[in-house]
Coordinates of C-alpha atoms and ligand atoms in Angstrom, one line a residue:
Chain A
X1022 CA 62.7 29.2 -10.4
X1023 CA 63.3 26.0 -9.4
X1024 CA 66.8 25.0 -8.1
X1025 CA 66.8 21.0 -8.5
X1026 CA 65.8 20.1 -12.0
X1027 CA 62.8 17.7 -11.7
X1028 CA 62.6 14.6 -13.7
X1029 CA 59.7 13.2 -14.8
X1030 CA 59.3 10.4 -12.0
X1031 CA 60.3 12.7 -9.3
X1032 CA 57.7 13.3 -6.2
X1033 CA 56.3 10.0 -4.3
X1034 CA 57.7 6.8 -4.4
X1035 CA 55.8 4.8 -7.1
X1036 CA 54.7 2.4 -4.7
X1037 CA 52.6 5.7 -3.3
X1038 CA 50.2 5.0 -6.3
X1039 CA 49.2 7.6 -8.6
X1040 CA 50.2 11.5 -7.6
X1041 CA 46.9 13.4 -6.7
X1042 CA 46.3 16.4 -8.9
X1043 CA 46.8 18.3 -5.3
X1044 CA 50.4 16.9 -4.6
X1045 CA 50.9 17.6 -8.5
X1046 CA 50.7 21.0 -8.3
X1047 CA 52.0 21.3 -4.8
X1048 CA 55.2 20.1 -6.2
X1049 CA 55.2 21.5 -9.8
X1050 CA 52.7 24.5 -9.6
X1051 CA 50.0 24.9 -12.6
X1052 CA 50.2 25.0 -15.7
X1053 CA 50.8 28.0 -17.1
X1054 CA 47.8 30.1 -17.5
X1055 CA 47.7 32.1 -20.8
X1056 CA 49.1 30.0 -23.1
X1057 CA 50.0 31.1 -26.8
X1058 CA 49.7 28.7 -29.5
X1059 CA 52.3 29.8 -31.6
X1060 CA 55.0 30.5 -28.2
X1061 CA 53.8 26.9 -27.0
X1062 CA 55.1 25.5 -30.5
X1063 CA 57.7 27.4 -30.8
X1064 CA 58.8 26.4 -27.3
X1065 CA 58.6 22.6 -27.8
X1066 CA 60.7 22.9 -30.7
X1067 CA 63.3 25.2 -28.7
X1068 CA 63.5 22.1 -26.4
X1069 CA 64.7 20.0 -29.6
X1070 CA 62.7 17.2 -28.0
X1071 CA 62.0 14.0 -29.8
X1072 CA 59.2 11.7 -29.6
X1073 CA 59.9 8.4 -27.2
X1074 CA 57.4 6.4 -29.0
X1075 CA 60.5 4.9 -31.1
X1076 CA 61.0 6.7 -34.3
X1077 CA 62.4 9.9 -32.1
X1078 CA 60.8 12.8 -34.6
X1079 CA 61.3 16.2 -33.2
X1080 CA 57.8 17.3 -31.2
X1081 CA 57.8 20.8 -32.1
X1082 CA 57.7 20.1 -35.8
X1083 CA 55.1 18.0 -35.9
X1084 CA 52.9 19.5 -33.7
X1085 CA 53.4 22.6 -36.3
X1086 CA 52.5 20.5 -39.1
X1087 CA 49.4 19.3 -37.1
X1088 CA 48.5 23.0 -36.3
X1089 CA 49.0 24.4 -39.6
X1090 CA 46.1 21.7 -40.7
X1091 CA 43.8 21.6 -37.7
X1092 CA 41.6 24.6 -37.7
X1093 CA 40.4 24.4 -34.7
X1094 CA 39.3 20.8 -34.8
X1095 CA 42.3 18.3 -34.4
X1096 CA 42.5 15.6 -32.2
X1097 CA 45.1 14.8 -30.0
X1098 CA 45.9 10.9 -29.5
X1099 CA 47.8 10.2 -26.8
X1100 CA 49.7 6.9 -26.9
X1101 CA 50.4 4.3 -24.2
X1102 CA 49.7 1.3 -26.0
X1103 CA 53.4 0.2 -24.9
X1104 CA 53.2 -3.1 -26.4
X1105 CA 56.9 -3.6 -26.3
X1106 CA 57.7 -6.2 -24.1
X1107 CA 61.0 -5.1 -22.6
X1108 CA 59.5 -1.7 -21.7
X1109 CA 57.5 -0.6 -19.0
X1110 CA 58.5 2.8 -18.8
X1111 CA 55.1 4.1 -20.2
X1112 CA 52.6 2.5 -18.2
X1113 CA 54.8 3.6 -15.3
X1114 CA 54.7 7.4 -16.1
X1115 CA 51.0 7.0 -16.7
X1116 CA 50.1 5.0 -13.2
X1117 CA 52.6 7.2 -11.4
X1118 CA 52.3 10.5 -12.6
X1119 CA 49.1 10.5 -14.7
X1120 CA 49.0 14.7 -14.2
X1121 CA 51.9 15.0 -16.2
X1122 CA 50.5 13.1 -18.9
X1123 CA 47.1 15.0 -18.9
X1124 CA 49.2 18.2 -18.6
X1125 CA 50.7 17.3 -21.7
X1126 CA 47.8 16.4 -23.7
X1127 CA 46.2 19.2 -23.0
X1128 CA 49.4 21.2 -23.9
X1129 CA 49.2 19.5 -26.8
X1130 CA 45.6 20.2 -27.4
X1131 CA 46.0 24.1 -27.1
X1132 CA 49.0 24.2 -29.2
X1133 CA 47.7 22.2 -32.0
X1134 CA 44.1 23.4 -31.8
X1135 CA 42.5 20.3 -30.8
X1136 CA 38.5 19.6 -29.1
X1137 CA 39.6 16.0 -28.8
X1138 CA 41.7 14.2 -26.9
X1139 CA 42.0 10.5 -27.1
X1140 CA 43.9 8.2 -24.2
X1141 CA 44.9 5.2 -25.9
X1142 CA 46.1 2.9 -23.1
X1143 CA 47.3 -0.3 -23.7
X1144 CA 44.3 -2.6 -22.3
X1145 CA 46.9 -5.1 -20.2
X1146 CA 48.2 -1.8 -18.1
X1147 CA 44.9 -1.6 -15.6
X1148 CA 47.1 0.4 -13.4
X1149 CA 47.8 3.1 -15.7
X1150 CA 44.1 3.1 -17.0
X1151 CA 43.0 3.4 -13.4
X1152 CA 45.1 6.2 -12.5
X1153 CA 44.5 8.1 -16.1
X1154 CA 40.2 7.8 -15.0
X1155 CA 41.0 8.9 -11.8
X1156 CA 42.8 12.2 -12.9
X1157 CA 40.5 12.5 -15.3
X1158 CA 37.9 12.7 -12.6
X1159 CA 39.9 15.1 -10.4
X1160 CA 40.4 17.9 -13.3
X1161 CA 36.9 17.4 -14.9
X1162 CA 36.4 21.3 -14.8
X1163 CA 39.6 21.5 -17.1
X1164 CA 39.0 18.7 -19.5
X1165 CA 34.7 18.6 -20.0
X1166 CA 34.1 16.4 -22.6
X1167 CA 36.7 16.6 -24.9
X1168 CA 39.0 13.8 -23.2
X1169 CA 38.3 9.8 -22.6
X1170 CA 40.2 7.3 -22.3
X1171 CA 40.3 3.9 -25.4
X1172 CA 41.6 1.0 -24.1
X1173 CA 44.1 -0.4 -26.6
X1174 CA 43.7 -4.2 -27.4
X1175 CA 47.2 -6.1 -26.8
X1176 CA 49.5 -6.6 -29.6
X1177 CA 52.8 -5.0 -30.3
X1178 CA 51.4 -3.5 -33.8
X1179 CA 48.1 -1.7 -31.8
X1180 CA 50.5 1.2 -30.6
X1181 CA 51.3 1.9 -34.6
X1182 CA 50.0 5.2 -35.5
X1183 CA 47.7 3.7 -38.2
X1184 CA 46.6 1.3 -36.1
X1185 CA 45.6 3.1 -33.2
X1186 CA 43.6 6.0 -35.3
X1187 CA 42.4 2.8 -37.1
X1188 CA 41.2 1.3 -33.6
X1189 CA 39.2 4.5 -32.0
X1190 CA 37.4 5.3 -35.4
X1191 CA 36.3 1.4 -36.6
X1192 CA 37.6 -0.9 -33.0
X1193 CA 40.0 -2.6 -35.9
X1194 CA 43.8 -2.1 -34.4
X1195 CA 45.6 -3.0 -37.7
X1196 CA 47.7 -0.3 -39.8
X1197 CA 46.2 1.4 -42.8
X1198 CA 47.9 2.4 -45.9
X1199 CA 49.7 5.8 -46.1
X1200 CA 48.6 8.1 -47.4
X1201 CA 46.7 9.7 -45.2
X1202 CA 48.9 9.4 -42.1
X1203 CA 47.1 10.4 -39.1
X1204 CA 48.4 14.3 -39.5
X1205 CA 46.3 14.2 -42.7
X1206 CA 43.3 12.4 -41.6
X1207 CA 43.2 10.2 -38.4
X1208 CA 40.4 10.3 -35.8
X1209 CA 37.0 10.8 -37.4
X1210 CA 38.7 12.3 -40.4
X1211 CA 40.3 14.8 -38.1
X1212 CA 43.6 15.6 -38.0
X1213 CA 45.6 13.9 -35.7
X1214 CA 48.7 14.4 -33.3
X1215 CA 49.6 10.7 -32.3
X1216 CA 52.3 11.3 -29.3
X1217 CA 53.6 9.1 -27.2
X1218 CA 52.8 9.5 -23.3
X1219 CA 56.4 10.1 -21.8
X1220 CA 56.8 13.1 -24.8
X1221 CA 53.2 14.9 -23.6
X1222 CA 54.8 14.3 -20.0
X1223 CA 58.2 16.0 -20.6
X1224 CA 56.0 19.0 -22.6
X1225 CA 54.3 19.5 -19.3
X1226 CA 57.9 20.2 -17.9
X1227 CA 59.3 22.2 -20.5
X1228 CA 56.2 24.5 -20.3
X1229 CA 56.6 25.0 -16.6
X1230 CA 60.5 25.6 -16.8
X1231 CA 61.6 26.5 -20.6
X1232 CA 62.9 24.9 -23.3
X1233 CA 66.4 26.2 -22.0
X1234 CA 66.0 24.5 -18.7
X1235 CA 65.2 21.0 -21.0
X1236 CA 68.2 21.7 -23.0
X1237 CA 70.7 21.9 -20.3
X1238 CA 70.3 18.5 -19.7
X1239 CA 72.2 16.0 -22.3
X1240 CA 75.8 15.0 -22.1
X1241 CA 76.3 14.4 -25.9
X1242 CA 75.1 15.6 -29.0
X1243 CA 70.8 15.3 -28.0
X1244 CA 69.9 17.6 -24.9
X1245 CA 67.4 16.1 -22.5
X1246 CA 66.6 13.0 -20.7
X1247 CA 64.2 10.3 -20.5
X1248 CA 63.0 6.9 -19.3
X1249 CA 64.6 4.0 -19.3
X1250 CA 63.5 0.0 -19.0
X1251 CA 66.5 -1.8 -18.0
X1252 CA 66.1 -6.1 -17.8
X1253 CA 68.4 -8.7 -17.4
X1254 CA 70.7 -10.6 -15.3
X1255 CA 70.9 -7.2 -12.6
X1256 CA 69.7 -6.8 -9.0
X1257 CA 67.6 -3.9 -10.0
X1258 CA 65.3 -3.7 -12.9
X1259 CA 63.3 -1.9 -14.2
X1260 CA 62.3 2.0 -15.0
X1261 CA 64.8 4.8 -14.7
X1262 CA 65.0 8.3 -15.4
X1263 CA 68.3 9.0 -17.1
X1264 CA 70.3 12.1 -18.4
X1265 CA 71.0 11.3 -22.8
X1266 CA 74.2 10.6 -22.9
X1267 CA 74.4 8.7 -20.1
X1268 CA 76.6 5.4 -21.0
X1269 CA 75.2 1.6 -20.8
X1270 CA 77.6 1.1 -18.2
X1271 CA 75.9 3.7 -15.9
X1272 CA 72.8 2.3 -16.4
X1273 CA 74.0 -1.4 -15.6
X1274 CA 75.3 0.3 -12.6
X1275 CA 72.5 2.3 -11.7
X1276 CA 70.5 -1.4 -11.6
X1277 CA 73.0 -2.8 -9.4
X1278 CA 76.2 -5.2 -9.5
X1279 CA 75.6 -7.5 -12.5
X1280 CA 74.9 -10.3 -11.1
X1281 CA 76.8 -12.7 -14.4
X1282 CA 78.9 -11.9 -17.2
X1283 CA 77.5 -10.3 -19.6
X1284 CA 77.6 -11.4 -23.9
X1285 CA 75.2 -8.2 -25.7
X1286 CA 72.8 -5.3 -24.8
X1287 CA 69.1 -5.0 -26.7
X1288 CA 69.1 -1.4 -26.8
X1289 CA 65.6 0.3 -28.3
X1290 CA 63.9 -3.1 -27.4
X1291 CA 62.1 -5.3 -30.4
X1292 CA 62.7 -2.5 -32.8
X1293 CA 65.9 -2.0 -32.0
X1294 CA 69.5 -3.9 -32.1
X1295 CA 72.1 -5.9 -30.7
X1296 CA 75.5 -4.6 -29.5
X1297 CA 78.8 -6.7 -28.4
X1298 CA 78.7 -5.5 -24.4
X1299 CA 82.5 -4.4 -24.8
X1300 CA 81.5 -2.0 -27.3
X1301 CA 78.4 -1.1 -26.0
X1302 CA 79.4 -0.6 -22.4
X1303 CA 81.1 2.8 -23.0
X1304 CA 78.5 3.6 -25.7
X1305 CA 76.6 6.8 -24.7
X1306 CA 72.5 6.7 -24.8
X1307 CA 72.4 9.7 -26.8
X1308 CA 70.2 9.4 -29.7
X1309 CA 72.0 11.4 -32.5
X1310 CA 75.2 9.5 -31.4
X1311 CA 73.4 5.5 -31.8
X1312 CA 72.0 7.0 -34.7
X1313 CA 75.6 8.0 -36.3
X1314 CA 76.2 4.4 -34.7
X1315 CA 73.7 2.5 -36.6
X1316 CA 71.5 2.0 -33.3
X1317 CA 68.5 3.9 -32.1
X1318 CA 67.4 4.6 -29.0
X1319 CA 63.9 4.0 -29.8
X1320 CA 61.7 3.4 -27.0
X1321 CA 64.4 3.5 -24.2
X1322 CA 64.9 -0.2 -23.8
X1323 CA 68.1 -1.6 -22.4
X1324 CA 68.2 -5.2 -22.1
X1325 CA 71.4 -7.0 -20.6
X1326 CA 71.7 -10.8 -22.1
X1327 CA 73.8 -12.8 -19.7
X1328 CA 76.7 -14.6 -21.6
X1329 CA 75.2 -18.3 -20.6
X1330 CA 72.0 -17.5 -23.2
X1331 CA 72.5 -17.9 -26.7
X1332 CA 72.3 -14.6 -28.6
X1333 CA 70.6 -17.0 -31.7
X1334 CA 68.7 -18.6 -29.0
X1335 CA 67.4 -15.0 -28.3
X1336 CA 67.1 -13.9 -31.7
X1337 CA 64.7 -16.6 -32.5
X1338 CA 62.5 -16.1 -29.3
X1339 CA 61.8 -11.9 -30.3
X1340 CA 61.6 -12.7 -34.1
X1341 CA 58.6 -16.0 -33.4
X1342 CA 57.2 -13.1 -31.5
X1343 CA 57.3 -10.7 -34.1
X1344 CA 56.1 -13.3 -36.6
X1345 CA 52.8 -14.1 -34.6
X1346 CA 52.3 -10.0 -33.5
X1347 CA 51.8 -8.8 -37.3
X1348 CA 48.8 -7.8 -38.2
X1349 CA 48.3 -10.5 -41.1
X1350 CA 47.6 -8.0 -43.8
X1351 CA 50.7 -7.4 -45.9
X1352 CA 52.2 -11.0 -47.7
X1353 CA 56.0 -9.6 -47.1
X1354 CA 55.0 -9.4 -43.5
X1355 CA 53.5 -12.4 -42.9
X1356 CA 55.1 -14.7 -44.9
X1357 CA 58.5 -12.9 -44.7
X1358 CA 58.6 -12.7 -41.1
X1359 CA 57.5 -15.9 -40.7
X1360 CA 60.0 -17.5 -42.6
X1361 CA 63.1 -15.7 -40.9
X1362 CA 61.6 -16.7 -37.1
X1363 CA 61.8 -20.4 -38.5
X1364 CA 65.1 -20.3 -40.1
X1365 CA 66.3 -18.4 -37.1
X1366 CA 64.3 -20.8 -34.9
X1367 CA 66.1 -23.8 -37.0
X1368 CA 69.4 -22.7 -36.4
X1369 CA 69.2 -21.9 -32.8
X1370 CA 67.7 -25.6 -32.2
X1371 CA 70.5 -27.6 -33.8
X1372 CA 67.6 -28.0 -36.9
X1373 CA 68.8 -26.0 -39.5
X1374 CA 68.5 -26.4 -43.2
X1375 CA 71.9 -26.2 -45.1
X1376 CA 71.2 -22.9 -46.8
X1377 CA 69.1 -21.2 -43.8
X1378 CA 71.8 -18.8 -42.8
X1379 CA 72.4 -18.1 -46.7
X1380 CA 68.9 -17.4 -46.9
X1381 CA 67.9 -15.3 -43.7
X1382 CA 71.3 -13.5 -44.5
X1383 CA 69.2 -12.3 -48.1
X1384 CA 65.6 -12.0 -46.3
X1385 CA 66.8 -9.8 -43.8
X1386 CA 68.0 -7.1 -46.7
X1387 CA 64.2 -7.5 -48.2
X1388 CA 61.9 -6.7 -44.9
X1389 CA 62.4 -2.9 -45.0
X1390 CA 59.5 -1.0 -46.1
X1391 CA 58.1 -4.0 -47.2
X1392 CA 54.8 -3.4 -45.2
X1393 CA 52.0 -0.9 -44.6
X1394 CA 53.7 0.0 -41.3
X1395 CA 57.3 -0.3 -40.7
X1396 CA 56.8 -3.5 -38.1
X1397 CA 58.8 -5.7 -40.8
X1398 CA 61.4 -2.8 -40.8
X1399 CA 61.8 -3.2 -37.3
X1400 CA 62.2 -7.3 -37.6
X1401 CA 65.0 -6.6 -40.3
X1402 CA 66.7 -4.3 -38.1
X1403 CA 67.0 -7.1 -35.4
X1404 CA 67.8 -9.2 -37.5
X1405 CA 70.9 -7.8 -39.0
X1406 CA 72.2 -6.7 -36.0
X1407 CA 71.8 -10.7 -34.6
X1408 CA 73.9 -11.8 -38.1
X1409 CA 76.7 -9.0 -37.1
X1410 CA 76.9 -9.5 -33.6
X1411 CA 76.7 -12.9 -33.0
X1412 CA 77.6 -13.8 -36.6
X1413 CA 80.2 -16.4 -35.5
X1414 CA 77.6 -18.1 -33.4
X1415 CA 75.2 -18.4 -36.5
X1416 CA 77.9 -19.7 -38.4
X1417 CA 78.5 -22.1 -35.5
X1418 CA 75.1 -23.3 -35.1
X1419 CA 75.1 -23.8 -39.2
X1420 CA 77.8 -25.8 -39.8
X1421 CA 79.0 -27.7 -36.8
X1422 CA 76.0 -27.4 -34.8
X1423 CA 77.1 -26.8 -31.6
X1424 CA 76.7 -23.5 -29.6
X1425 CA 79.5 -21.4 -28.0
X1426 CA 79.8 -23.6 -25.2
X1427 CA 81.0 -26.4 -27.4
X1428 CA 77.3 -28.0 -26.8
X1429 CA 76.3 -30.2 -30.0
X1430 CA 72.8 -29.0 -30.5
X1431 CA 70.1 -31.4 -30.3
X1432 CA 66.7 -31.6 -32.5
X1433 CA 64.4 -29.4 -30.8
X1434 CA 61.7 -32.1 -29.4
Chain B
X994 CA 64.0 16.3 -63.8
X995 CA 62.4 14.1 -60.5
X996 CA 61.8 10.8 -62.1
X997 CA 58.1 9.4 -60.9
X998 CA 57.8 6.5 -58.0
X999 CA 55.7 3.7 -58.1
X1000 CA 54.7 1.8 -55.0
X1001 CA 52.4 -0.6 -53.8
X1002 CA 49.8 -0.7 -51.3
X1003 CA 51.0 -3.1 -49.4
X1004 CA 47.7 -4.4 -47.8
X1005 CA 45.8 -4.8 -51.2
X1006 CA 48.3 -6.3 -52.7
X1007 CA 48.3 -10.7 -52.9
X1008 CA 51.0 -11.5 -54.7
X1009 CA 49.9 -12.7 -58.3
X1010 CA 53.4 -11.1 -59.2
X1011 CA 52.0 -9.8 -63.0
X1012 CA 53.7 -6.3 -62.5
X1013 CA 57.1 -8.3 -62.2
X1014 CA 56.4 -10.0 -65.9
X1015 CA 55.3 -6.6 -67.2
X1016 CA 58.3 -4.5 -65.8
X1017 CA 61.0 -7.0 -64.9
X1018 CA 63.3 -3.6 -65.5
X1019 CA 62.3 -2.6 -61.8
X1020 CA 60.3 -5.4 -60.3
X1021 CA 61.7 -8.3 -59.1
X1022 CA 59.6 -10.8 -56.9
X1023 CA 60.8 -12.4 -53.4
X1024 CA 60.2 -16.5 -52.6
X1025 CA 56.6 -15.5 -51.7
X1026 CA 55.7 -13.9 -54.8
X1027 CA 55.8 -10.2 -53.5
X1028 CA 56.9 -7.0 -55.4
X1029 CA 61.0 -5.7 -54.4
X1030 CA 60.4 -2.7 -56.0
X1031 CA 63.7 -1.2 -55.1
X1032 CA 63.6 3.1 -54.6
X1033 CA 60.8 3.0 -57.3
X1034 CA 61.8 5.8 -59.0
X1035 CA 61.0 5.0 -62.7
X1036 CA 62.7 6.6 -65.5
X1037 CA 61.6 8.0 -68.2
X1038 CA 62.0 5.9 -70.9
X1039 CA 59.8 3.1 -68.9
X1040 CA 57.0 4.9 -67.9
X1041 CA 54.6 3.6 -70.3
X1042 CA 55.4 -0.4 -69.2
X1043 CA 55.4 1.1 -65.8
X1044 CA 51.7 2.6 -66.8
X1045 CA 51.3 -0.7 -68.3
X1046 CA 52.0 -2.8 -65.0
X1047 CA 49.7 -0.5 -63.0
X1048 CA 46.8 -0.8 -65.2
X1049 CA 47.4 -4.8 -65.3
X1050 CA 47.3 -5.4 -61.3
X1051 CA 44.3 -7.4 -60.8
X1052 CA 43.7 -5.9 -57.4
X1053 CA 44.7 -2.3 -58.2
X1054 CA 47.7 -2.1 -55.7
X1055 CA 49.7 -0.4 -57.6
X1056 CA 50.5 3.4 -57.5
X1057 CA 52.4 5.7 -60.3
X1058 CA 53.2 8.6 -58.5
X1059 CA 54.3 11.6 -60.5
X1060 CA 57.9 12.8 -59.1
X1061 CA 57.5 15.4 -56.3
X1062 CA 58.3 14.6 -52.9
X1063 CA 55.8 14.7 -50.1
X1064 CA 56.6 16.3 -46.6
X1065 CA 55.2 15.6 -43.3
X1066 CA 56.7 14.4 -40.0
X1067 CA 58.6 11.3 -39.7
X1068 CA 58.3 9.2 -42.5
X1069 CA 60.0 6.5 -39.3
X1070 CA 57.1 4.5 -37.6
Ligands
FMN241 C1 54.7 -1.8 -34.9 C2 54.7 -0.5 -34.2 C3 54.3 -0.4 -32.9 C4 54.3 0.8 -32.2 N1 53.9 0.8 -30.9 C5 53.9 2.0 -30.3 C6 53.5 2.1 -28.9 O1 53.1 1.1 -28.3 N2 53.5 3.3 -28.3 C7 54.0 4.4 -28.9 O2 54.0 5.5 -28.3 N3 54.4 4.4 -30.2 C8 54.4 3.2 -30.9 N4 54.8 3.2 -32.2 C9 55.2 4.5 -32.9 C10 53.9 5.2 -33.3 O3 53.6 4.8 -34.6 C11 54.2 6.7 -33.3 O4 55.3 7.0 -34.1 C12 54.4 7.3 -32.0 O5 53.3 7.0 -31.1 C13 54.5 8.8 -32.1 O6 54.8 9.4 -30.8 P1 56.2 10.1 -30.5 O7 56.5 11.0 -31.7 O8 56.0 10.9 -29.3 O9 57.2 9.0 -30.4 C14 54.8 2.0 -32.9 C15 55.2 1.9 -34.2 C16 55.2 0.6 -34.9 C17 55.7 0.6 -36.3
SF4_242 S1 53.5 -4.6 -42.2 FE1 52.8 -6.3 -40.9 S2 52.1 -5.5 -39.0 FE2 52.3 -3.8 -40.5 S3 50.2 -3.6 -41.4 FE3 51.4 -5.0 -42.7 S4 51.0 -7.1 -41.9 FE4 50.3 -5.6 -40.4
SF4_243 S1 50.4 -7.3 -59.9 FE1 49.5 -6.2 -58.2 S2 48.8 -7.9 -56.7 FE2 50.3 -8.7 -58.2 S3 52.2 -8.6 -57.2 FE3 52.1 -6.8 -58.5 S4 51.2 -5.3 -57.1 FE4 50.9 -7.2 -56.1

């Protein structure tokens, strides 16, 4: 029994470089040895732990579902594309503590019934992919053949589940249509258990300590914790390891005095939404709780926006990048998408067309589930939370122009 | 009774915008010419035009799907 509850970045520094699989189980001890199937499922979905590749679906359940399918021969994919630009918290985990992930993918593996297992690792995060080979090397005995690592071409939508069972069977990273998801039919036809890296990780902890120890973390409503990317105007950035439930303002104090004041928080990242910082500060990051809240804590991004930048300003920088990251294959995507980053774009630059705020106000009801894969949704979600939020600075930069600071906006060169 | 759903493959579609002519009852189009197709659920007394508008898609992107609902893990992302 272990007294001090470790985290998932606990052990060296992470300026130490990648834990050897000695110092890994010097600190954690192996893996369990006999390991049941059915008691490793049922386990997981004790834990009630949810996936931290953004859409938060329970673990247990679906690696159930995968099981009940596989036979034998399912593959598991694990999934550090992390293409999200405010987060960092997955190549992290993986150039830090690439045991745990391998622990958990082979977890995984056993529990679902799966020969394969695929690395998918984002192909900008050489760090992680370094440290991933090199563990790889050191537990060779333990993995044969059945693990390699895919390198994940860059691009927001290459981490989709589609996209990245798409990528290792035909080297094409765009989504497919559903059905099949990848549970039905993903790698080589196989089914397929697409998990993101920090929930294989956290698997290789609740195997070691119990799905009790895992739930006697959590403040709020969801038991647990997880990882973090915090950005903005604060001393401190970066990855954390936090308790759910912990509140925004923690985190902002975790990262140091804020070094401005501060107008909204980005929580969940690209996917996510905007919050006033007055409401969010007390706000807990508790998933069932932003959920109730019309938030999600998606991929554990918290990103501070300093009250001197223009939260239209901002909008229109994420949705230009959202525009150019689809994948160019579904007309509501591409053309919808395009046209709210221009509006948006319009607005913010003093440009803007009488009815553009009549018009992204409609568009933004008319993205959801508009595409193969919910990367429009995601757009929409931004976006609505931008018109709430900072709706009097839309209104603002509609009609009179100026920004908050009384600025008259000028064409944009 | 579960009413069936029509959808539409969103990747093979292109936007000629025929099913919205041929079942204005639950297609509208957006500015680009794209399907809104609402929930889908189609009731009873339009299934044939909804039969009608699947047939008509030039591309075949268009899906009636008799009314049960599939499970399977996150429907989210
Ligand atoms: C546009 C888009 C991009 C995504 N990118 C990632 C990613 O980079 N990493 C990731 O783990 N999940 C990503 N996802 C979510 C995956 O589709 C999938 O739900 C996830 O990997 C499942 O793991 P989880 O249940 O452990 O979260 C993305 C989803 C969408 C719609
Ligand atoms: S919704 Fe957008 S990103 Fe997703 S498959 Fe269609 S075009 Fe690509
Ligand atoms: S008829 Fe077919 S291609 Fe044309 S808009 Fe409708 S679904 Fe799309």
């Amino acid at each position: 029994m272990l007294h001090r509850k470790p985290g998932l970045l606990d052990g060296p520094p992470f300026a130490a470089g990648a834990e050897s699989l000695a110092a890994h189980h010097g600190r954690l001890g192996l893996l369990p040895a006999r390991r049941d199937r059915l008691e490793l499922v049922a386990t997981v979905e004790a834990s009630g732990l949810q996936g931290r590749g953004g859409a938060g679906f329970p673990v247990g359940r679906k690696w159930r579902t995968v099981a009940e399918r596989a036979r034998g021969h399912a593959v598991v994919l694990a999934n550090g594309a992390e293409g999200e630009p405010l987060s960092a918290k997955d190549r992290t985990l993986m150039a830090a503590r690439p045991h745990l992930v391998l622990d958990g993918a082979l977890l995984a593996a056993d529990a679902v019934g799966a020969d394969r297992i695929v690395l998918y690792v984002g192909e900008e995060h050489h760090t992680a992919a370094a440290a991933l080979d090199r563990a790889l090397g050191e537990r060779r005995r333990e993995f044969g053949r059945r693990a390699h690592l895919v390198q994940a071409p860059v691009g927001y939508v290459s981490g989709e589940e589609t996209a990245a069972v798409h990528y290792v069977n035909e080297a094409d990273a765009r989504p497919t249509t559903t059905p099949p998801r990848p549970f039905q039919a993903g790698v080589g036809g196989r089914a397929t258990l697409v998990q993101n890296v920090e929930s294989l990780a956290l698997t290789a902890l609740i195997a070691r300590f119990g799905d009790d120890w895992y739930r006697a973390a959590g403040r709020g409503s969801t038991a647990g914790s997880a990882l973090v990317t915090v950005s903005g105007p604060v001393p401190y950035p970066g990855v954390r390891e936090i308790e759910l439930g912990t509140t925004v303002g923690e985190v902002a104090a975790a990262a140091g005095h804020l070094r401005e004041p501060l107008e909204a928080v980005l929580v969940g990242g690209y996917f996510g939404a905007w919050a006033p910082i007055e409401e969010a500060w007390h706000a807990a990051l508790d998933p069932a709780a932003m959920r109730a809240a019309g938030l999600a804590f998606g991929c554990g991004v918290v990103g501070f926006l300093p009250r001197e930048v223009c939260g239209v300003t901002a909008t229109a920088r994420i949705l230009r990048y959202m525009a150019a990251a689809s994948s160019g294959q579904c007309g509501p995507c591409v053309f919808g998408l395009a046209a709210v980053a221009e509006a948006t774009t319009r607005l913010a630059t003093g440009a803007a067309f009488r009815d553009d705020l009549d018009r992204l106000n409609r568009w933004c009801g008319q993205l959801a589930g508009r595409g193969a894969c919910r990367h429009p949704d995601g757009a929409g979600g931004l976006l609505q939370s931008a018109l709430s939020v900072f709706g009097a600075e839309f209104a603002a930069h509609q009609w009179q122009r100026r920004c908050k600071h009384g600025n008259l906006l000028r064409k944009a060169a | 009774m579960v009413p069936d759903v029509i959808s539409v493959d969103r990747i093979r579609c292109d936007g000629h915008g025929l099913c919205a002519e041929l079942l204005p009852e639950l297609i509208d189009l957006d500015d680009w010419g794209y399907p809104l197709l609402g929930g889908g659920h189609v009731p009873y007394h339009l299934r044939d035009h909804a039969k009608r508008a699947v047939a008509a898609c030039p591309v075949q992107a268009l899906r009636l799907q008799a009314g049960v609902k599939t499970a399977g893990p996150g429907r989210k992302a």
